[in-house]
Amino acid sequence: MIESVILWFLAILTAPFFSAVILKIKAFFGGKKGPPLLINYYTLIKLFKKGSVYSHSTTLVFKLGPIISLSTAVVVLLFLPIAGHAPVFSFKGDILFLLYVMGLGRFFTIAAAMDTASPFEGMGAAREAYFPIICEAAMFMILIFFYRLTGELQLSAYFAGENTMALWNTAGAPLLFIVISFFIILLTENSRVPVDDPATHLELTMIHEGIVLDHSGPDFALIELGSFCKLFFYSTLISRLILPFSSEISGLGFCLYIAGLFIVYIGVGVTESVIARYRMDKVPQFVLTSFALAFFATIISMEFIK
């Protein structure tokens, strides 16, 4: 248990560092040096030192948005089997609980955006609510796939210990579809290119950035930290899937997990460097690809895996 708590704390602590890897990769492709790997820590410290500014038209909902957004992201990490270790908390059906917890965080972020009565934030809130709906359909299809293989609705039953390797031994080929599907969900849920551009400054094209425009100081720091934790959550799942190996050699399994994390974050950086952001009407087609891949993987598992 103590080991799981330490890993959970390290996950929150290192999430901003790994996110900075994406900036380094994008800078590399742009022929630039890029910001230091600790840039996100500098940004968070700077934001926490500032004061928050609230419009007279906002209510308590606007202040609750960042707090609940970060709280839900941190709670989700409590159920995450980090580096294949047992999570801090786990129970049967916890994966369904996690999906609703993440939905709660998104709901309050959107509610906080709507509370400002800004047309740009309202437009971003509508997009923020629309695209993840398709992701949820893909996530539930992936759950059906995992339930078909394991008979469990528990995150640790898929990603803890030797369970991930057992999934590959049972359904290796369909699991490739699941990995790609997870990567598309990661890009969508975390508002990355080609779904959204976290570096954009044009309000008309914003999705996630559009709904946090009016947050400042510590409130914006909480939102940023929550985003880093959320990206870390999805990256850990993909990391375990692409490098499911464990070793009796002390520390080797953890090193493999870290290597997997770097592969995922570098993959995100490369994707953002070589692919332009999609037109808004093309985004649903891209996100639907994740559902189609998960659907095919499930059908294959139902037909050929007894």
PDB file of C-alpha atoms in Angstrom:
ATOM      1  CA  MET A   1       0.000   0.000   0.000  1.00  0.00           C
ATOM      2  CA  ILE A   2       2.809   2.431   0.912  1.00  0.00           C
ATOM      3  CA  GLU A   3       4.475   1.741  -2.429  1.00  0.00           C
ATOM      4  CA  SER A   4       1.211   2.495  -4.260  1.00  0.00           C
ATOM      5  CA  VAL A   5       0.759   5.769  -2.360  1.00  0.00           C
ATOM      6  CA  ILE A   6       4.343   6.814  -3.194  1.00  0.00           C
ATOM      7  CA  LEU A   7       3.746   6.037  -6.895  1.00  0.00           C
ATOM      8  CA  TRP A   8       0.495   8.027  -6.818  1.00  0.00           C
ATOM      9  CA  PHE A   9       2.308  11.000  -5.310  1.00  0.00           C
ATOM     10  CA  LEU A  10       5.125  10.685  -7.860  1.00  0.00           C
ATOM     11  CA  ALA A  11       2.540  10.565 -10.660  1.00  0.00           C
ATOM     12  CA  ILE A  12       1.101  13.948  -9.597  1.00  0.00           C
ATOM     13  CA  LEU A  13       4.595  15.362  -9.085  1.00  0.00           C
ATOM     14  CA  THR A  14       6.029  14.235 -12.433  1.00  0.00           C
ATOM     15  CA  ALA A  15       2.972  14.761 -14.646  1.00  0.00           C
ATOM     16  CA  PRO A  16       4.045  18.360 -15.552  1.00  0.00           C
ATOM     17  CA  PHE A  17       7.559  17.122 -16.406  1.00  0.00           C
ATOM     18  CA  PHE A  18       6.349  14.531 -18.914  1.00  0.00           C
ATOM     19  CA  SER A  19       4.005  17.058 -20.479  1.00  0.00           C
ATOM     20  CA  ALA A  20       7.020  19.287 -21.151  1.00  0.00           C
ATOM     21  CA  VAL A  21       8.546  16.464 -23.221  1.00  0.00           C
ATOM     22  CA  ILE A  22       5.877  17.189 -25.838  1.00  0.00           C
ATOM     23  CA  LEU A  23       7.048  20.822 -26.026  1.00  0.00           C
ATOM     24  CA  LYS A  24      10.656  19.649 -26.495  1.00  0.00           C
ATOM     25  CA  ILE A  25       9.684  17.313 -29.327  1.00  0.00           C
ATOM     26  CA  LYS A  26       7.665  20.027 -31.064  1.00  0.00           C
ATOM     27  CA  ALA A  27      10.582  22.440 -30.697  1.00  0.00           C
ATOM     28  CA  PHE A  28      12.932  19.827 -32.149  1.00  0.00           C
ATOM     29  CA  PHE A  29      10.761  19.436 -35.250  1.00  0.00           C
ATOM     30  CA  GLY A  30      10.609  23.216 -35.551  1.00  0.00           C
ATOM     31  CA  GLY A  31      14.402  23.516 -35.425  1.00  0.00           C
ATOM     32  CA  LYS A  32      14.302  25.274 -32.073  1.00  0.00           C
ATOM     33  CA  LYS A  33      15.859  24.649 -28.678  1.00  0.00           C
ATOM     34  CA  GLY A  34      12.530  24.738 -26.903  1.00  0.00           C
ATOM     35  CA  PRO A  35      11.674  25.522 -23.286  1.00  0.00           C
ATOM     36  CA  PRO A  36      13.367  23.682 -20.379  1.00  0.00           C
ATOM     37  CA  LEU A  37      11.801  20.422 -19.218  1.00  0.00           C
ATOM     38  CA  LEU A  38      10.837  22.131 -15.957  1.00  0.00           C
ATOM     39  CA  ILE A  39       8.881  24.874 -17.735  1.00  0.00           C
ATOM     40  CA  ASN A  40       5.513  23.621 -16.464  1.00  0.00           C
ATOM     41  CA  TYR A  41       6.732  23.773 -12.847  1.00  0.00           C
ATOM     42  CA  TYR A  42       7.903  27.370 -13.381  1.00  0.00           C
ATOM     43  CA  THR A  43       4.512  28.212 -14.887  1.00  0.00           C
ATOM     44  CA  LEU A  44       2.571  26.601 -12.030  1.00  0.00           C
ATOM     45  CA  ILE A  45       4.679  28.386  -9.384  1.00  0.00           C
ATOM     46  CA  LYS A  46       4.210  31.704 -11.199  1.00  0.00           C
ATOM     47  CA  LEU A  47       0.438  31.202 -11.376  1.00  0.00           C
ATOM     48  CA  PHE A  48       0.153  30.217  -7.694  1.00  0.00           C
ATOM     49  CA  LYS A  49       2.012  33.405  -6.731  1.00  0.00           C
ATOM     50  CA  LYS A  50      -0.546  35.537  -8.551  1.00  0.00           C
ATOM     51  CA  GLY A  51      -4.065  36.395  -7.446  1.00  0.00           C
ATOM     52  CA  SER A  52      -7.277  35.269  -9.115  1.00  0.00           C
ATOM     53  CA  VAL A  53      -9.571  37.775 -10.828  1.00  0.00           C
ATOM     54  CA  TYR A  54     -13.327  37.165 -10.744  1.00  0.00           C
ATOM     55  CA  SER A  55     -15.979  38.882 -12.817  1.00  0.00           C
ATOM     56  CA  HIS A  56     -18.989  40.311 -10.974  1.00  0.00           C
ATOM     57  CA  SER A  57     -21.228  38.193 -13.193  1.00  0.00           C
ATOM     58  CA  THR A  58     -19.749  34.872 -12.018  1.00  0.00           C
ATOM     59  CA  THR A  59     -20.992  32.801  -9.096  1.00  0.00           C
ATOM     60  CA  LEU A  60     -19.626  30.076  -6.818  1.00  0.00           C
ATOM     61  CA  VAL A  61     -19.785  27.614  -9.741  1.00  0.00           C
ATOM     62  CA  PHE A  62     -16.949  29.495 -11.471  1.00  0.00           C
ATOM     63  CA  LYS A  63     -14.722  29.072  -8.397  1.00  0.00           C
ATOM     64  CA  LEU A  64     -15.655  25.408  -7.932  1.00  0.00           C
ATOM     65  CA  GLY A  65     -14.763  24.451 -11.536  1.00  0.00           C
ATOM     66  CA  PRO A  66     -10.930  24.394 -11.173  1.00  0.00           C
ATOM     67  CA  ILE A  67     -11.045  22.740  -7.724  1.00  0.00           C
ATOM     68  CA  ILE A  68     -13.307  19.889  -8.829  1.00  0.00           C
ATOM     69  CA  SER A  69     -11.423  19.531 -12.118  1.00  0.00           C
ATOM     70  CA  LEU A  70      -8.138  18.893 -10.279  1.00  0.00           C
ATOM     71  CA  SER A  71      -9.788  16.802  -7.531  1.00  0.00           C
ATOM     72  CA  THR A  72     -11.350  14.387 -10.004  1.00  0.00           C
ATOM     73  CA  ALA A  73      -8.054  14.022 -11.907  1.00  0.00           C
ATOM     74  CA  VAL A  74      -6.223  13.224  -8.663  1.00  0.00           C
ATOM     75  CA  VAL A  75      -8.930  10.747  -7.576  1.00  0.00           C
ATOM     76  CA  VAL A  76      -8.698   8.950 -10.920  1.00  0.00           C
ATOM     77  CA  LEU A  77      -4.940   8.467 -10.380  1.00  0.00           C
ATOM     78  CA  LEU A  78      -5.717   6.708  -7.073  1.00  0.00           C
ATOM     79  CA  PHE A  79      -7.276   3.856  -9.078  1.00  0.00           C
ATOM     80  CA  LEU A  80      -4.495   3.727 -11.693  1.00  0.00           C
ATOM     81  CA  PRO A  81      -2.094   0.740 -11.587  1.00  0.00           C
ATOM     82  CA  ILE A  82       1.115   2.734 -12.022  1.00  0.00           C
ATOM     83  CA  ALA A  83       4.053   0.729 -13.424  1.00  0.00           C
ATOM     84  CA  GLY A  84       1.964  -2.430 -13.040  1.00  0.00           C
ATOM     85  CA  HIS A  85       1.682  -2.034  -9.261  1.00  0.00           C
ATOM     86  CA  ALA A  86      -1.636  -2.410  -7.474  1.00  0.00           C
ATOM     87  CA  PRO A  87      -3.466   0.935  -7.237  1.00  0.00           C
ATOM     88  CA  VAL A  88      -4.198   2.704  -3.969  1.00  0.00           C
ATOM     89  CA  PHE A  89      -7.916   1.917  -4.302  1.00  0.00           C
ATOM     90  CA  SER A  90      -9.590  -0.777  -6.341  1.00  0.00           C
ATOM     91  CA  PHE A  91     -12.961  -2.518  -6.349  1.00  0.00           C
ATOM     92  CA  LYS A  92     -15.140  -4.424  -8.777  1.00  0.00           C
ATOM     93  CA  GLY A  93     -16.706  -2.042 -11.262  1.00  0.00           C
ATOM     94  CA  ASP A  94     -14.248   0.764 -10.433  1.00  0.00           C
ATOM     95  CA  ILE A  95     -13.685   1.506 -14.124  1.00  0.00           C
ATOM     96  CA  LEU A  96     -17.317   2.628 -14.451  1.00  0.00           C
ATOM     97  CA  PHE A  97     -16.878   4.773 -11.338  1.00  0.00           C
ATOM     98  CA  LEU A  98     -13.784   6.378 -12.889  1.00  0.00           C
ATOM     99  CA  LEU A  99     -15.592   7.249 -16.114  1.00  0.00           C
ATOM    100  CA  TYR A 100     -18.271   9.055 -14.124  1.00  0.00           C
ATOM    101  CA  VAL A 101     -15.660  10.811 -11.950  1.00  0.00           C
ATOM    102  CA  MET A 102     -13.936  12.113 -15.092  1.00  0.00           C
ATOM    103  CA  GLY A 103     -17.348  13.141 -16.422  1.00  0.00           C
ATOM    104  CA  LEU A 104     -17.982  15.045 -13.182  1.00  0.00           C
ATOM    105  CA  GLY A 105     -14.762  17.008 -13.623  1.00  0.00           C
ATOM    106  CA  ARG A 106     -15.683  17.897 -17.198  1.00  0.00           C
ATOM    107  CA  PHE A 107     -19.216  18.877 -16.135  1.00  0.00           C
ATOM    108  CA  PHE A 108     -17.993  21.412 -13.578  1.00  0.00           C
ATOM    109  CA  THR A 109     -15.355  22.786 -15.987  1.00  0.00           C
ATOM    110  CA  ILE A 110     -18.088  23.343 -18.567  1.00  0.00           C
ATOM    111  CA  ALA A 111     -20.465  24.757 -15.923  1.00  0.00           C
ATOM    112  CA  ALA A 112     -17.754  27.217 -14.832  1.00  0.00           C
ATOM    113  CA  ALA A 113     -17.307  28.307 -18.460  1.00  0.00           C
ATOM    114  CA  MET A 114     -21.054  28.800 -18.919  1.00  0.00           C
ATOM    115  CA  ASP A 115     -21.160  30.767 -15.669  1.00  0.00           C
ATOM    116  CA  THR A 116     -19.108  33.562 -17.237  1.00  0.00           C
ATOM    117  CA  ALA A 117     -21.824  34.190 -19.888  1.00  0.00           C
ATOM    118  CA  SER A 118     -19.039  34.706 -22.419  1.00  0.00           C
ATOM    119  CA  PRO A 119     -20.043  33.698 -25.976  1.00  0.00           C
ATOM    120  CA  PHE A 120     -16.549  32.317 -26.668  1.00  0.00           C
ATOM    121  CA  GLU A 121     -16.608  30.144 -23.539  1.00  0.00           C
ATOM    122  CA  GLY A 122     -20.120  28.981 -24.365  1.00  0.00           C
ATOM    123  CA  MET A 123     -18.947  27.952 -27.835  1.00  0.00           C
ATOM    124  CA  GLY A 124     -15.933  26.140 -26.364  1.00  0.00           C
ATOM    125  CA  ALA A 125     -18.161  24.460 -23.766  1.00  0.00           C
ATOM    126  CA  ALA A 126     -20.443  23.086 -26.478  1.00  0.00           C
ATOM    127  CA  ARG A 127     -17.440  21.587 -28.279  1.00  0.00           C
ATOM    128  CA  GLU A 128     -15.945  20.294 -25.022  1.00  0.00           C
ATOM    129  CA  ALA A 129     -19.225  18.473 -24.332  1.00  0.00           C
ATOM    130  CA  TYR A 130     -19.697  17.152 -27.874  1.00  0.00           C
ATOM    131  CA  PHE A 131     -16.414  15.452 -28.802  1.00  0.00           C
ATOM    132  CA  PRO A 132     -15.908  13.464 -25.552  1.00  0.00           C
ATOM    133  CA  ILE A 133     -19.354  11.913 -26.071  1.00  0.00           C
ATOM    134  CA  ILE A 134     -17.884   9.978 -28.993  1.00  0.00           C
ATOM    135  CA  CYS A 135     -14.873   9.103 -26.832  1.00  0.00           C
ATOM    136  CA  GLU A 136     -17.183   7.716 -24.162  1.00  0.00           C
ATOM    137  CA  ALA A 137     -18.774   5.410 -26.736  1.00  0.00           C
ATOM    138  CA  ALA A 138     -15.283   4.200 -27.713  1.00  0.00           C
ATOM    139  CA  MET A 139     -14.324   3.763 -24.055  1.00  0.00           C
ATOM    140  CA  PHE A 140     -17.384   1.631 -23.354  1.00  0.00           C
ATOM    141  CA  MET A 141     -16.602  -0.476 -26.439  1.00  0.00           C
ATOM    142  CA  ILE A 142     -13.062  -0.980 -25.110  1.00  0.00           C
ATOM    143  CA  LEU A 143     -14.555  -1.997 -21.762  1.00  0.00           C
ATOM    144  CA  ILE A 144     -16.708  -4.600 -23.530  1.00  0.00           C
ATOM    145  CA  PHE A 145     -13.523  -5.879 -25.184  1.00  0.00           C
ATOM    146  CA  PHE A 146     -11.659  -6.148 -21.870  1.00  0.00           C
ATOM    147  CA  TYR A 147     -14.690  -7.671 -20.124  1.00  0.00           C
ATOM    148  CA  ARG A 148     -14.938 -10.241 -22.898  1.00  0.00           C
ATOM    149  CA  LEU A 149     -11.330 -11.291 -22.218  1.00  0.00           C
ATOM    150  CA  THR A 150     -11.177 -11.079 -18.429  1.00  0.00           C
ATOM    151  CA  GLY A 151     -14.763 -11.127 -17.150  1.00  0.00           C
ATOM    152  CA  GLU A 152     -13.830  -8.170 -14.913  1.00  0.00           C
ATOM    153  CA  LEU A 153     -14.778  -4.468 -14.820  1.00  0.00           C
ATOM    154  CA  GLN A 154     -11.774  -3.439 -12.767  1.00  0.00           C
ATOM    155  CA  LEU A 155      -8.846  -1.343 -13.989  1.00  0.00           C
ATOM    156  CA  SER A 156      -6.265  -3.389 -12.094  1.00  0.00           C
ATOM    157  CA  ALA A 157      -7.568  -6.559 -13.794  1.00  0.00           C
ATOM    158  CA  TYR A 158      -6.271  -5.152 -17.098  1.00  0.00           C
ATOM    159  CA  PHE A 159      -3.145  -3.184 -16.191  1.00  0.00           C
ATOM    160  CA  ALA A 160      -1.694  -4.584 -12.935  1.00  0.00           C
ATOM    161  CA  GLY A 161       1.023  -7.225 -12.692  1.00  0.00           C
ATOM    162  CA  GLU A 162       1.028  -9.869 -15.413  1.00  0.00           C
ATOM    163  CA  ASN A 163      -2.557  -9.123 -16.434  1.00  0.00           C
ATOM    164  CA  THR A 164      -1.575  -6.896 -19.381  1.00  0.00           C
ATOM    165  CA  MET A 165       0.765  -9.546 -20.783  1.00  0.00           C
ATOM    166  CA  ALA A 166      -2.037 -12.094 -20.379  1.00  0.00           C
ATOM    167  CA  LEU A 167      -4.241  -9.848 -22.528  1.00  0.00           C
ATOM    168  CA  TRP A 168      -1.591  -9.861 -25.277  1.00  0.00           C
ATOM    169  CA  ASN A 169      -1.281 -13.656 -25.050  1.00  0.00           C
ATOM    170  CA  THR A 170      -5.046 -14.010 -25.377  1.00  0.00           C
ATOM    171  CA  ALA A 171      -5.822 -11.378 -28.000  1.00  0.00           C
ATOM    172  CA  GLY A 172      -2.625  -9.853 -29.398  1.00  0.00           C
ATOM    173  CA  ALA A 173      -3.870  -8.740 -32.825  1.00  0.00           C
ATOM    174  CA  PRO A 174      -7.158  -7.117 -31.667  1.00  0.00           C
ATOM    175  CA  LEU A 175      -5.239  -5.416 -28.866  1.00  0.00           C
ATOM    176  CA  LEU A 176      -3.273  -3.461 -31.496  1.00  0.00           C
ATOM    177  CA  PHE A 177      -6.569  -1.822 -32.496  1.00  0.00           C
ATOM    178  CA  ILE A 178      -7.239  -1.026 -28.838  1.00  0.00           C
ATOM    179  CA  VAL A 179      -3.832   0.678 -28.469  1.00  0.00           C
ATOM    180  CA  ILE A 180      -4.510   2.933 -31.489  1.00  0.00           C
ATOM    181  CA  SER A 181      -8.033   3.587 -30.217  1.00  0.00           C
ATOM    182  CA  PHE A 182      -6.658   4.583 -26.812  1.00  0.00           C
ATOM    183  CA  PHE A 183      -4.172   6.951 -28.474  1.00  0.00           C
ATOM    184  CA  ILE A 184      -6.959   8.723 -30.390  1.00  0.00           C
ATOM    185  CA  ILE A 185      -8.963   8.990 -27.153  1.00  0.00           C
ATOM    186  CA  LEU A 186      -5.880  10.451 -25.433  1.00  0.00           C
ATOM    187  CA  LEU A 187      -5.540  13.125 -28.126  1.00  0.00           C
ATOM    188  CA  THR A 188      -9.249  13.984 -27.925  1.00  0.00           C
ATOM    189  CA  GLU A 189      -9.719  13.926 -24.154  1.00  0.00           C
ATOM    190  CA  ASN A 190      -6.616  16.037 -23.612  1.00  0.00           C
ATOM    191  CA  SER A 191      -7.400  18.513 -26.425  1.00  0.00           C
ATOM    192  CA  ARG A 192      -4.256  17.790 -28.424  1.00  0.00           C
ATOM    193  CA  VAL A 193      -3.595  18.188 -32.150  1.00  0.00           C
ATOM    194  CA  PRO A 194      -5.276  17.239 -34.498  1.00  0.00           C
ATOM    195  CA  VAL A 195      -8.460  17.629 -32.397  1.00  0.00           C
ATOM    196  CA  ASP A 196      -7.522  20.867 -30.663  1.00  0.00           C
ATOM    197  CA  ASP A 197      -4.478  23.084 -30.462  1.00  0.00           C
ATOM    198  CA  PRO A 198      -3.404  23.884 -26.884  1.00  0.00           C
ATOM    199  CA  ALA A 199      -1.164  26.677 -28.216  1.00  0.00           C
ATOM    200  CA  THR A 200      -3.829  28.496 -30.212  1.00  0.00           C
ATOM    201  CA  HIS A 201      -4.699  32.113 -29.456  1.00  0.00           C
ATOM    202  CA  LEU A 202      -7.776  32.340 -31.699  1.00  0.00           C
ATOM    203  CA  GLU A 203     -10.929  32.075 -29.580  1.00  0.00           C
ATOM    204  CA  LEU A 204     -13.094  31.020 -32.528  1.00  0.00           C
ATOM    205  CA  THR A 205     -11.106  27.789 -32.977  1.00  0.00           C
ATOM    206  CA  MET A 206     -10.585  26.920 -29.314  1.00  0.00           C
ATOM    207  CA  ILE A 207     -12.125  23.944 -27.541  1.00  0.00           C
ATOM    208  CA  HIS A 208     -10.617  23.300 -24.111  1.00  0.00           C
ATOM    209  CA  GLU A 209      -8.585  26.508 -24.024  1.00  0.00           C
ATOM    210  CA  GLY A 210     -11.750  28.455 -24.846  1.00  0.00           C
ATOM    211  CA  ILE A 211     -13.516  27.382 -21.655  1.00  0.00           C
ATOM    212  CA  VAL A 212     -10.678  28.387 -19.330  1.00  0.00           C
ATOM    213  CA  LEU A 213     -10.051  31.850 -20.797  1.00  0.00           C
ATOM    214  CA  ASP A 214     -11.473  33.686 -17.780  1.00  0.00           C
ATOM    215  CA  HIS A 215      -9.581  31.677 -15.177  1.00  0.00           C
ATOM    216  CA  SER A 216      -6.422  33.223 -13.809  1.00  0.00           C
ATOM    217  CA  GLY A 217      -3.789  32.816 -11.112  1.00  0.00           C
ATOM    218  CA  PRO A 218      -4.184  29.807  -8.759  1.00  0.00           C
ATOM    219  CA  ASP A 219      -7.462  28.776 -10.400  1.00  0.00           C
ATOM    220  CA  PHE A 220      -5.746  28.427 -13.778  1.00  0.00           C
ATOM    221  CA  ALA A 221      -2.848  26.578 -12.098  1.00  0.00           C
ATOM    222  CA  LEU A 222      -5.318  24.010 -10.718  1.00  0.00           C
ATOM    223  CA  ILE A 223      -6.787  23.529 -14.193  1.00  0.00           C
ATOM    224  CA  GLU A 224      -3.324  23.114 -15.730  1.00  0.00           C
ATOM    225  CA  LEU A 225      -2.241  20.599 -13.065  1.00  0.00           C
ATOM    226  CA  GLY A 226      -5.477  18.671 -13.573  1.00  0.00           C
ATOM    227  CA  SER A 227      -4.793  18.556 -17.321  1.00  0.00           C
ATOM    228  CA  PHE A 228      -1.275  17.206 -16.717  1.00  0.00           C
ATOM    229  CA  CYS A 229      -2.670  14.474 -14.422  1.00  0.00           C
ATOM    230  CA  LYS A 230      -5.348  13.553 -16.947  1.00  0.00           C
ATOM    231  CA  LEU A 231      -2.764  13.223 -19.728  1.00  0.00           C
ATOM    232  CA  PHE A 232      -0.619  11.126 -17.379  1.00  0.00           C
ATOM    233  CA  PHE A 233      -3.565   8.788 -16.742  1.00  0.00           C
ATOM    234  CA  TYR A 234      -4.151   7.989 -20.409  1.00  0.00           C
ATOM    235  CA  SER A 235      -0.400   7.812 -21.126  1.00  0.00           C
ATOM    236  CA  THR A 236       0.063   5.244 -18.351  1.00  0.00           C
ATOM    237  CA  LEU A 237      -2.646   3.012 -19.827  1.00  0.00           C
ATOM    238  CA  ILE A 238      -1.009   3.100 -23.269  1.00  0.00           C
ATOM    239  CA  SER A 239       2.454   2.695 -21.754  1.00  0.00           C
ATOM    240  CA  ARG A 240       1.378  -0.534 -20.048  1.00  0.00           C
ATOM    241  CA  LEU A 241      -0.191  -1.800 -23.258  1.00  0.00           C
ATOM    242  CA  ILE A 242       2.864  -1.202 -25.462  1.00  0.00           C
ATOM    243  CA  LEU A 243       5.399  -2.383 -22.857  1.00  0.00           C
ATOM    244  CA  PRO A 244       3.517  -4.909 -20.692  1.00  0.00           C
ATOM    245  CA  PHE A 245       6.691  -6.654 -19.560  1.00  0.00           C
ATOM    246  CA  SER A 246       7.579  -7.184 -15.936  1.00  0.00           C
ATOM    247  CA  SER A 247      10.859  -8.394 -14.520  1.00  0.00           C
ATOM    248  CA  GLU A 248      12.104  -9.993 -11.344  1.00  0.00           C
ATOM    249  CA  ILE A 249      15.133  -7.699 -11.558  1.00  0.00           C
ATOM    250  CA  SER A 250      14.554  -4.853  -9.117  1.00  0.00           C
ATOM    251  CA  GLY A 251      13.702  -1.592 -10.880  1.00  0.00           C
ATOM    252  CA  LEU A 252      13.699  -2.984 -14.426  1.00  0.00           C
ATOM    253  CA  GLY A 253       9.893  -3.123 -14.608  1.00  0.00           C
ATOM    254  CA  PHE A 254       9.673   0.504 -13.464  1.00  0.00           C
ATOM    255  CA  CYS A 255      12.294   1.543 -16.050  1.00  0.00           C
ATOM    256  CA  LEU A 256      10.256  -0.166 -18.774  1.00  0.00           C
ATOM    257  CA  TYR A 257       7.186   1.718 -17.606  1.00  0.00           C
ATOM    258  CA  ILE A 258       9.043   5.053 -17.743  1.00  0.00           C
ATOM    259  CA  ALA A 259      10.345   4.135 -21.218  1.00  0.00           C
ATOM    260  CA  GLY A 260       6.758   3.450 -22.278  1.00  0.00           C
ATOM    261  CA  LEU A 261       5.670   6.828 -20.921  1.00  0.00           C
ATOM    262  CA  PHE A 262       8.390   8.590 -22.904  1.00  0.00           C
ATOM    263  CA  ILE A 263       7.300   6.724 -26.052  1.00  0.00           C
ATOM    264  CA  VAL A 264       3.706   7.892 -25.581  1.00  0.00           C
ATOM    265  CA  TYR A 265       4.616  11.535 -24.872  1.00  0.00           C
ATOM    266  CA  ILE A 266       7.096  11.573 -27.760  1.00  0.00           C
ATOM    267  CA  GLY A 267       4.368  10.053 -29.935  1.00  0.00           C
ATOM    268  CA  VAL A 268       2.044  12.917 -28.990  1.00  0.00           C
ATOM    269  CA  GLY A 269       4.790  15.441 -29.766  1.00  0.00           C
ATOM    270  CA  VAL A 270       5.541  13.861 -33.150  1.00  0.00           C
ATOM    271  CA  THR A 271       1.825  13.738 -33.980  1.00  0.00           C
ATOM    272  CA  GLU A 272       1.452  17.431 -33.163  1.00  0.00           C
ATOM    273  CA  SER A 273       4.538  18.239 -35.269  1.00  0.00           C
ATOM    274  CA  VAL A 274       3.649  16.344 -38.443  1.00  0.00           C
ATOM    275  CA  ILE A 275      -0.152  16.634 -38.525  1.00  0.00           C
ATOM    276  CA  ALA A 276      -2.086  19.862 -38.883  1.00  0.00           C
ATOM    277  CA  ARG A 277      -5.136  20.459 -36.791  1.00  0.00           C
ATOM    278  CA  TYR A 278      -8.293  19.114 -38.446  1.00  0.00           C
ATOM    279  CA  ARG A 279     -11.119  21.324 -39.572  1.00  0.00           C
ATOM    280  CA  MET A 280     -13.829  21.370 -36.890  1.00  0.00           C
ATOM    281  CA  ASP A 281     -16.288  19.355 -39.011  1.00  0.00           C
ATOM    282  CA  LYS A 282     -13.629  16.667 -39.634  1.00  0.00           C
ATOM    283  CA  VAL A 283     -12.892  16.097 -35.933  1.00  0.00           C
ATOM    284  CA  PRO A 284     -15.921  13.796 -35.287  1.00  0.00           C
ATOM    285  CA  GLN A 285     -14.765  11.511 -38.115  1.00  0.00           C
ATOM    286  CA  PHE A 286     -11.313  11.292 -36.540  1.00  0.00           C
ATOM    287  CA  VAL A 287     -12.712  10.562 -33.083  1.00  0.00           C
ATOM    288  CA  LEU A 288     -15.154   8.011 -34.489  1.00  0.00           C
ATOM    289  CA  THR A 289     -12.134   6.078 -35.773  1.00  0.00           C
ATOM    290  CA  SER A 290     -11.362   5.141 -32.173  1.00  0.00           C
ATOM    291  CA  PHE A 291     -14.865   3.698 -31.780  1.00  0.00           C
ATOM    292  CA  ALA A 292     -14.578   1.787 -35.071  1.00  0.00           C
ATOM    293  CA  LEU A 293     -11.226   0.268 -34.055  1.00  0.00           C
ATOM    294  CA  ALA A 294     -12.552  -0.758 -30.634  1.00  0.00           C
ATOM    295  CA  PHE A 295     -15.683  -2.175 -32.277  1.00  0.00           C
ATOM    296  CA  PHE A 296     -13.661  -4.303 -34.736  1.00  0.00           C
ATOM    297  CA  ALA A 297     -11.403  -5.526 -31.942  1.00  0.00           C
ATOM    298  CA  THR A 298     -14.447  -6.571 -29.914  1.00  0.00           C
ATOM    299  CA  ILE A 299     -16.072  -8.340 -32.865  1.00  0.00           C
ATOM    300  CA  ILE A 300     -12.844 -10.201 -33.621  1.00  0.00           C
ATOM    301  CA  SER A 301     -12.496 -11.239 -29.980  1.00  0.00           C
ATOM    302  CA  MET A 302     -16.114 -12.461 -29.883  1.00  0.00           C
ATOM    303  CA  GLU A 303     -15.754 -14.429 -33.099  1.00  0.00           C
ATOM    304  CA  PHE A 304     -12.319 -15.980 -32.835  1.00  0.00           C
ATOM    305  CA  ILE A 305     -11.370 -16.012 -29.150  1.00  0.00           C
ATOM    306  CA  LYS A 306     -13.224 -18.619 -27.129  1.00  0.00           C
TER     307      LYS A 306
END
